[in-house]
Structure formats: structure tokens, C-alpha cells
CSV table of C-alpha atoms in Angstrom, one decimal:
chain,number,residue,atom,x,y,z
A,1423,MET,CA,103.8,141.3,18.7
A,1424,THR,CA,103.3,141.7,22.3
A,1425,ASP,CA,100.8,139.7,24.3
A,1426,SER,CA,98.5,142.0,26.1
A,1427,THR,CA,97.1,139.2,28.3
A,1428,ARG,CA,99.1,138.9,31.5
A,1429,THR,CA,98.9,135.8,33.6
A,1430,ALA,CA,98.3,136.7,37.2
A,1431,PRO,CA,100.8,135.4,39.6
A,1432,PRO,CA,99.7,132.5,41.9
A,1433,PRO,CA,98.6,133.6,45.3
A,1434,GLY,CA,101.2,133.2,47.9
A,1435,PRO,CA,100.8,131.5,51.2
A,1436,LEU,CA,98.6,133.4,53.7
A,1437,THR,CA,100.4,134.6,56.8
A,1438,GLY,CA,99.4,136.5,59.8
A,1439,PRO,CA,95.7,136.7,60.5
A,1440,HIS,CA,94.8,135.1,57.1
A,1441,ALA,CA,96.7,131.9,57.9
A,1442,ALA,CA,95.1,128.5,58.6
A,1443,GLY,CA,92.6,128.8,55.7
A,1444,ARG,CA,91.2,132.1,56.6
A,1445,ARG,CA,89.9,134.2,53.8
A,1446,PRO,CA,91.3,137.7,53.1
A,1447,GLY,CA,89.3,140.3,54.9
A,1448,HIS,CA,88.0,137.8,57.5
A,1449,ARG,CA,87.9,139.4,61.0
A,1450,PRO,CA,89.1,137.2,63.8
A,1451,VAL,CA,86.7,136.4,66.6
A,1452,ASP,CA,87.4,138.2,69.9
A,1453,ARG,CA,87.2,135.4,72.4
A,1454,ARG,CA,87.7,137.7,75.3
A,1455,SER,CA,84.5,139.6,74.5
A,1456,HIS,CA,82.6,136.3,74.3
A,1457,ARG,CA,84.1,135.3,77.6
A,1458,ARG,CA,83.0,138.5,79.2
A,1459,SER,CA,79.6,138.3,77.7
A,1460,TRP,CA,79.2,134.7,79.1
A,1461,GLN,CA,80.3,135.8,82.6
A,1462,ASP,CA,77.6,138.5,82.6
A,1463,HIS,CA,75.0,136.1,81.2
A,1464,PRO,CA,72.2,135.4,83.8
A,1465,LEU,CA,72.2,131.7,82.8
A,1466,ARG,CA,75.7,131.4,84.2
A,1467,ARG,CA,74.4,131.8,87.8
A,1468,VAL,CA,71.7,129.2,87.2
A,1469,THR,CA,73.9,126.5,85.6
A,1470,PRO,CA,75.5,125.2,88.9
A,1471,TRP,CA,72.0,124.7,90.4
A,1472,LEU,CA,70.9,122.8,87.4
A,1473,PHE,CA,73.7,120.3,87.9
A,1474,LEU,CA,72.8,120.1,91.6
A,1475,LEU,CA,69.1,119.6,90.9
A,1476,VAL,CA,69.2,115.8,90.6
A,1477,PRO,CA,71.5,115.1,93.7
A,1478,LEU,CA,69.4,117.5,95.8
A,1479,ALA,CA,66.2,115.8,94.7
A,1480,LEU,CA,67.6,112.4,95.6
A,1481,LEU,CA,68.9,113.7,98.9
A,1482,ILE,CA,65.6,115.2,99.9
A,1483,THR,CA,63.6,112.2,98.7
A,1484,PHE,CA,65.6,109.5,100.4
A,1485,THR,CA,67.0,111.3,103.4
A,1486,TYR,CA,65.0,114.3,104.6
A,1487,VAL,CA,61.5,113.1,103.7
A,1488,PRO,CA,62.0,109.8,105.6
A,1489,VAL,CA,63.4,111.6,108.6
A,1490,GLY,CA,60.4,114.0,108.6
A,1491,ASN,CA,58.0,111.0,108.4
A,1492,MET,CA,59.9,109.3,111.2
A,1493,ILE,CA,59.5,112.4,113.4
A,1494,TYR,CA,55.8,112.5,112.6
A,1495,TYR,CA,55.3,108.8,113.3
A,1496,SER,CA,56.9,109.3,116.7
A,1497,PHE,CA,53.9,111.4,117.8
A,1498,THR,CA,51.4,108.8,116.7
A,1499,ASP,CA,50.1,105.4,117.9
A,1500,TRP,CA,50.6,103.5,114.6
A,1501,ASP,CA,51.1,99.8,114.1
A,1502,GLY,CA,52.8,100.2,110.8
A,1503,VAL,CA,50.0,98.6,108.7
A,1504,SER,CA,46.7,100.3,109.5
A,1505,PRO,CA,46.0,103.5,107.5
A,1506,ASP,CA,44.7,105.1,110.7
A,1507,ARG,CA,47.3,107.0,112.7
A,1508,SER,CA,46.0,108.4,115.9
A,1509,PHE,CA,48.0,111.4,117.3
A,1510,VAL,CA,49.1,110.8,120.9
A,1511,GLY,CA,51.5,113.7,121.3
A,1512,GLY,CA,54.5,112.9,123.5
A,1513,ASP,CA,53.2,109.6,125.0
A,1514,ASN,CA,55.7,107.6,123.1
A,1515,TYR,CA,58.6,109.6,124.4
A,1516,GLU,CA,57.1,109.5,127.9
A,1517,GLU,CA,56.9,105.7,127.7
A,1518,LEU,CA,60.5,105.5,126.3
A,1519,PHE,CA,62.0,107.5,129.2
A,1520,THR,CA,60.0,105.8,131.9
A,1521,ARG,CA,61.1,102.3,130.8
A,1522,PRO,CA,64.8,102.0,131.8
A,1523,GLU,CA,65.1,98.6,130.1
A,1524,LEU,CA,64.8,100.3,126.7
A,1525,PHE,CA,68.1,102.2,127.4
A,1526,ARG,CA,69.8,99.3,129.2
A,1527,VAL,CA,70.9,97.9,125.8
A,1528,PHE,CA,73.3,100.8,125.4
A,1529,ALA,CA,75.6,98.8,127.7
A,1530,VAL,CA,76.3,96.5,124.7
A,1531,SER,CA,77.6,99.5,122.8
A,1532,LEU,CA,80.5,99.7,125.2
A,1533,TYR,CA,81.9,96.5,123.7
A,1534,TYR,CA,81.8,98.0,120.2
A,1535,LEU,CA,83.2,101.3,121.5
A,1536,ALA,CA,86.2,99.4,122.9
A,1537,ALA,CA,86.5,97.5,119.7
A,1538,SER,CA,86.5,100.8,117.8
A,1539,ALA,CA,89.5,102.0,119.8
A,1540,VAL,CA,91.4,98.8,118.9
A,1541,GLN,CA,90.4,99.1,115.3
A,1542,ILE,CA,91.6,102.8,115.0
A,1543,ALA,CA,94.9,102.0,116.7
A,1544,ALA,CA,95.5,99.0,114.4
A,1545,ALA,CA,94.5,100.9,111.3
A,1546,LEU,CA,96.8,103.8,112.3
A,1547,TYR,CA,99.7,101.4,113.0
A,1548,PHE,CA,99.4,99.6,109.6
A,1549,ALA,CA,98.8,102.8,107.7
A,1550,THR,CA,102.0,104.3,109.2
A,1551,ILE,CA,104.1,101.2,108.5
A,1552,LEU,CA,102.8,100.7,104.9
A,1553,SER,CA,103.3,104.4,104.1
A,1554,PHE,CA,107.0,103.8,104.1
A,1555,ASP,CA,108.9,101.8,101.5
A,1556,LEU,CA,108.3,98.2,102.3
A,1557,ARG,CA,108.3,95.0,100.3
A,1558,LEU,CA,104.9,93.6,99.2
A,1559,ARG,CA,103.2,96.7,100.8
A,1560,ASN,CA,100.5,96.7,98.0
A,1561,LEU,CA,99.7,93.1,98.8
A,1562,PHE,CA,99.3,94.0,102.5
A,1563,LYS,CA,97.1,97.0,101.6
A,1564,GLY,CA,94.8,94.7,99.7
A,1565,ILE,CA,94.6,92.2,102.5
A,1566,LEU,CA,93.7,94.9,105.0
A,1567,PHE,CA,91.1,96.5,102.9
A,1568,PHE,CA,89.5,93.3,101.5
A,1569,PRO,CA,87.2,92.6,104.6
A,1570,TYR,CA,85.5,96.0,104.2
A,1571,LEU,CA,84.4,95.0,100.6
A,1572,ILE,CA,82.5,91.9,101.7
A,1573,ASN,CA,78.8,92.1,102.4
A,1574,GLY,CA,77.9,92.3,106.1
A,1575,VAL,CA,75.4,89.5,105.9
A,1576,ALA,CA,78.0,87.2,104.3
A,1577,ILE,CA,80.5,88.1,107.1
A,1578,GLY,CA,77.8,87.3,109.7
A,1579,PHE,CA,77.2,83.9,108.3
A,1580,VAL,CA,80.9,83.1,108.0
A,1581,PHE,CA,81.7,84.0,111.6
A,1582,LEU,CA,78.5,82.3,112.7
A,1583,TYR,CA,80.1,79.0,111.6
A,1584,PHE,CA,83.5,80.2,112.9
A,1585,PHE,CA,82.2,80.6,116.5
A,1586,GLN,CA,79.6,77.8,116.7
A,1587,ASP,CA,80.2,74.7,118.8
A,1588,GLY,CA,82.7,72.4,117.1
A,1589,GLY,CA,83.3,75.1,114.5
A,1590,THR,CA,86.4,76.6,113.0
A,1591,LEU,CA,87.6,78.2,116.2
A,1592,ASP,CA,87.2,75.0,118.3
A,1593,SER,CA,89.0,73.0,115.6
A,1594,VAL,CA,92.0,75.4,115.6
A,1595,LEU,CA,92.2,75.4,119.4
A,1596,SER,CA,92.1,71.6,119.4
A,1597,LEU,CA,95.0,71.5,116.9
A,1598,LEU,CA,96.9,73.7,119.3
A,1599,GLY,CA,96.2,71.3,122.1
A,1600,ILE,CA,93.6,73.5,123.8
A,1601,ASP,CA,90.3,71.8,124.6
A,1602,SER,CA,87.4,74.2,124.7
A,1603,ASP,CA,83.8,73.2,125.2
A,1604,HIS,CA,82.8,76.9,125.7
A,1605,ALA,CA,79.7,78.1,123.8
A,1606,TRP,CA,81.2,81.3,122.3
A,1607,LEU,CA,77.9,82.8,121.4
A,1608,GLY,CA,76.0,81.4,124.3
A,1609,ASP,CA,77.4,83.6,127.0
A,1610,PRO,CA,76.7,87.4,127.0
A,1611,ARG,CA,80.3,88.4,127.7
A,1612,SER,CA,82.0,86.1,125.3
A,1613,ALA,CA,79.3,86.6,122.6
A,1614,ASN,CA,79.6,90.4,122.7
A,1615,THR,CA,83.4,90.1,122.7
A,1616,ALA,CA,83.2,87.9,119.7
A,1617,LEU,CA,80.8,90.2,117.8
A,1618,ALA,CA,83.0,93.2,118.6
A,1619,GLY,CA,86.0,91.3,117.3
A,1620,VAL,CA,84.2,90.6,114.1
A,1621,SER,CA,83.5,94.4,113.7
A,1622,VAL,CA,87.2,95.1,114.2
A,1623,TRP,CA,88.1,92.6,111.5
A,1624,ARG,CA,85.6,94.2,109.1
A,1625,PHE,CA,86.0,97.9,109.6
A,1626,THR,CA,89.8,98.2,110.2
A,1627,GLY,CA,90.3,98.5,106.4
A,1628,LEU,CA,88.1,101.6,106.2
A,1629,ASN,CA,90.1,103.5,108.8
A,1630,PHE,CA,93.3,102.1,107.2
A,1631,VAL,CA,92.4,103.6,103.8
A,1632,LEU,CA,91.5,107.0,105.4
A,1633,PHE,CA,94.7,107.2,107.4
A,1634,LEU,CA,96.8,106.0,104.5
A,1635,GLY,CA,95.4,108.7,102.2
A,1636,ALA,CA,96.0,111.4,104.8
A,1637,ILE,CA,99.6,110.2,105.4
A,1638,GLN,CA,100.4,110.1,101.7
A,1639,SER,CA,99.1,113.7,101.3
A,1640,ILE,CA,101.9,115.0,103.5
A,1641,PRO,CA,104.6,116.4,101.2
A,1642,GLY,CA,107.6,114.0,100.7
A,1643,GLU,CA,110.1,116.9,101.2
A,1644,LEU,CA,109.2,116.9,104.9
A,1645,TYR,CA,110.1,113.2,105.2
A,1646,GLU,CA,113.4,113.8,103.4
A,1647,ALA,CA,114.2,116.8,105.6
A,1648,ALA,CA,113.4,114.8,108.7
A,1649,GLN,CA,115.6,111.9,107.6
A,1650,ILE,CA,118.5,114.3,106.9
A,1651,ASP,CA,118.1,115.7,110.4
A,1652,GLY,CA,118.3,112.2,111.8
A,1653,ALA,CA,114.7,111.8,112.9
A,1654,THR,CA,113.6,108.3,113.9
A,1655,ARG,CA,110.4,106.7,112.7
A,1656,TRP,CA,108.7,107.6,116.0
A,1657,GLN,CA,109.8,111.2,115.7
A,1658,GLN,CA,108.5,111.4,112.2
A,1659,PHE,CA,105.2,110.0,113.3
A,1660,ARG,CA,104.9,112.3,116.3
A,1661,HIS,CA,105.9,115.6,114.6
A,1662,LEU,CA,104.8,114.9,111.0
A,1663,ILE,CA,102.2,112.2,110.6
A,1664,ALA,CA,100.1,112.9,113.8
A,1665,PRO,CA,99.6,116.6,113.1
A,1666,GLY,CA,98.9,115.9,109.4
A,1667,ILE,CA,96.2,113.3,110.0
A,1668,ARG,CA,94.4,115.1,112.8
A,1669,PRO,CA,91.3,116.0,110.8
A,1670,VAL,CA,91.0,112.4,109.5
A,1671,LEU,CA,91.5,111.1,113.0
A,1672,SER,CA,88.7,113.3,114.3
A,1673,LEU,CA,86.4,112.0,111.6
A,1674,SER,CA,87.3,108.4,112.5
A,1675,VAL,CA,86.4,109.0,116.1
A,1676,ILE,CA,83.1,110.4,115.2
A,1677,LEU,CA,82.4,107.5,112.9
A,1678,ALA,CA,83.5,105.1,115.6
A,1679,ILE,CA,81.2,106.5,118.3
A,1680,SER,CA,78.1,106.8,116.0
A,1681,GLY,CA,78.8,103.3,114.7
A,1682,SER,CA,79.1,101.9,118.2
A,1683,LEU,CA,75.7,103.3,119.1
A,1684,SER,CA,74.0,102.1,115.9
A,1685,VAL,CA,75.3,98.6,115.5
A,1686,PHE,CA,72.9,96.3,113.7
A,1687,GLU,CA,74.1,94.0,111.0
A,1688,ILE,CA,76.6,91.6,112.6
A,1689,PRO,CA,74.7,90.9,115.9
A,1690,PHE,CA,71.3,90.6,114.1
A,1691,ILE,CA,72.7,88.0,111.7
A,1692,MET,CA,74.8,86.0,114.2
A,1693,THR,CA,72.6,86.0,117.3
A,1694,GLY,CA,69.4,87.9,116.5
A,1695,GLY,CA,69.9,89.9,119.6
A,1696,ALA,CA,69.8,86.8,121.9
A,1697,THR,CA,72.1,86.0,124.8
A,1698,GLY,CA,72.5,89.7,125.8
A,1699,THR,CA,73.7,90.9,122.5
A,1700,GLN,CA,70.7,93.1,121.6
A,1701,THR,CA,71.6,96.6,120.6
A,1702,PHE,CA,69.4,99.7,120.5
A,1703,VAL,CA,68.8,99.4,116.8
A,1704,ILE,CA,67.8,95.7,117.0
A,1705,GLN,CA,65.5,96.6,119.8
A,1706,THR,CA,64.0,99.4,117.7
A,1707,ILE,CA,63.5,97.0,114.7
A,1708,LYS,CA,61.7,94.5,117.0
A,1709,LEU,CA,59.4,97.1,118.4
A,1710,ALA,CA,58.4,98.2,114.9
A,1711,PHE,CA,58.1,94.9,113.0
A,1712,GLN,CA,57.6,92.3,115.8
A,1713,PHE,CA,55.5,94.1,118.3
A,1714,ASN,CA,53.9,96.5,115.7
A,1715,LYS,CA,54.7,99.6,117.7
A,1716,THR,CA,55.9,101.8,114.9
A,1717,GLY,CA,55.2,105.0,116.8
A,1718,LEU,CA,57.3,103.9,119.8
A,1719,ALA,CA,60.0,102.6,117.5
A,1720,SER,CA,60.1,105.9,115.7
A,1721,ALA,CA,60.5,107.7,119.0
A,1722,CYS,CA,63.5,105.4,119.7
A,1723,ALA,CA,65.0,106.3,116.3
A,1724,VAL,CA,64.6,110.0,116.9
A,1725,VAL,CA,66.2,109.7,120.4
A,1726,LEU,CA,69.1,107.7,118.9
A,1727,LEU,CA,69.6,110.4,116.2
A,1728,LEU,CA,69.6,113.1,118.8
A,1729,ILE,CA,72.2,111.2,120.9
A,1730,ILE,CA,74.5,110.8,117.9
A,1731,LEU,CA,74.2,114.5,117.0
A,1732,ALA,CA,74.9,115.5,120.6
A,1733,VAL,CA,77.9,113.2,120.9
A,1734,THR,CA,79.2,114.6,117.5
A,1735,TRP,CA,78.7,118.2,118.7
A,1736,ILE,CA,80.5,117.6,122.0
A,1737,GLN,CA,83.4,115.9,120.2
A,1738,ARG,CA,83.7,118.8,117.7
A,1739,ARG,CA,83.7,121.3,120.6
A,1740,LEU,CA,86.3,119.4,122.5
A,1741,VAL,CA,88.5,118.7,119.5
A,1742,PRO,CA,87.8,121.5,117.0
A,1743,ASP,CA,89.1,121.3,113.4
A,1744,GLU,CA,92.3,123.3,113.0
A,1745,LYS,CA,94.1,124.2,109.9
A,1746,VAL,CA,97.2,122.0,109.7
A,1747,ASP,CA,100.2,123.7,108.1
A,1748,LEU,CA,103.3,121.6,108.2
A,1749,VAL,CA,105.4,123.6,105.8
């Protein structure tokens, strides 16, 4: 007797397009067609602008709108409190340019400009030294960058006690056998020198990090080739590091000049602009909030903005950005 019922063989493992749990007869998805369809989709062109919408809104709200209001206020006679703003045209600018004492405070910026040169030179020196293999270089990097992380108001109060009569500086000098009864913040020359020195201590770390990042971006093969050729450290700096960091150096110069013209935090906290340490920004703040001349103060701010833009444009024309190719 033969059994007419046959047992079907168990299905074998799926291979090829039916592998990974796919059912027989299932058609694979053509991802390339989906990719082409997404590239042709009109939403693809709008998506980047959707991501930029929030940053652009913040930029316009907190940068361009205040600048536009400042320009408008510069043509008004407004005390900053009253809802009435009388339009006076260019009278604020005429008063600003006919009062030379308002521009005389720019002489104080020369101290900070000299300090900026010292700070750039020091930052470049330490960045070059610490870019090579050196013991405890990470510790020195942290020490150099740490002052930039401290709040400017805190730095002002710390150095206020440092330079006061009988303070830390006088105590250190007395330990060294140097008797000093000089009021460091009471004389215009020594006060501006001290304040500029504080700015060097604070902002050297920022330039140091910029220079260090630019130096470390130079390919290591170039240093190895230079060492094989017998190049000294100075020759490596002159022919490798200096050309490689030229764009960052140009940026540091722009920041130094604009920062020297717009110094505010440290002299305002330490001296309040007294003893000949008043800067153009401190003068502008006093015009607006102490003498209630918001229109004239706005004109001063517009002029300062134009001066910084002009200096930046001249610097970019004299030292244009060039594509650096060291390889």
C-alpha cells in the first residue's frame, strides 16, 4: 500500500534578494530613485532656510534692529526717558565734531593699542613654544587661557585691590626692598599703563588659543621634512608657521584695533574714567545715562562704529587675505 500523501520538504534558507526575512516575490526598494526624487523635491531648497530661520531672527532682533534704532536716535534730541523724540537732523553730529574734547579721549586708546601689540607678540611666542613637544605643556596652556574665562567685572575688582595704596603690588615691592608710595591709579600715565597691563593679562589667552589652533592645523609632515633638512626652530617659524597663521594674525590685528577703540569694562570698574582714564565708550555711556543726552550719545556710537569699520577696511586693503598653500 502506497501512501499518496507526500510531505512537502521544509523550505530552505532564502538567499539573494529574499534574504534577511524578505518574502518571496517582494521587490527591493530602489533607493537611488528615492534619492533622485528627494533631490528634485521643492522642499529640499527650503529646508536650509528653515534651519537658519531662528538664528537669523535672533541676529536681526538683537543686532540690526538696535543698530537701526541707534542711528534713528542720533538724529533726535532725546533724553532716553521721555516718550517725545524731537527730530533735530544733524545737530548732534555738528555738536560732536565741533567739540574737540569729545575726541580727545581717543588718546587713551593708544595705551591699549600698545598693549595689544604686546599681547599679540606674547601670545604668538607662547603658542609657538607650546606647539612643540614640551613637558607640562597642557598645564601651561590652561594657565595662559584661564584669565580669559574670568568675568571682566571680577578682574576689575581684583586688580583694583592689587593697585590700590598699600595693596598687593606695594606689598610685593616692599618685600623686594623697594619702597613705593606712588598712587598707581592716581596719575594718568601710571593709571593708563596699569589698566593696559590688565588688558594684556586678560586677553593674551584668546590670541594664544587662536594662534595655537592655526599652528596645529599645519600638516605635521612639513615639520618632519624641515627637521630632516636641518631647519632650526626660527627657520620653521619663519617659513612654516608665519605663512600658515597669516589669516589668523590678520584677524587678531583687527580685533586688537577695534578693541583698543572700544575699551570699557576694565577702566569703568577700576577708575570709572577718572584720572585721565576715560575712554570714548565710557564718555558715551556718561552722555546717555548721566547727562541724559541719548541723541548725542547715539551719534557718538555711530561715529565709533564708522571709525572701526573704516579701520577694518583699510587694514583689509593693506593686508588682503591670501590663500596659504604650504604643500
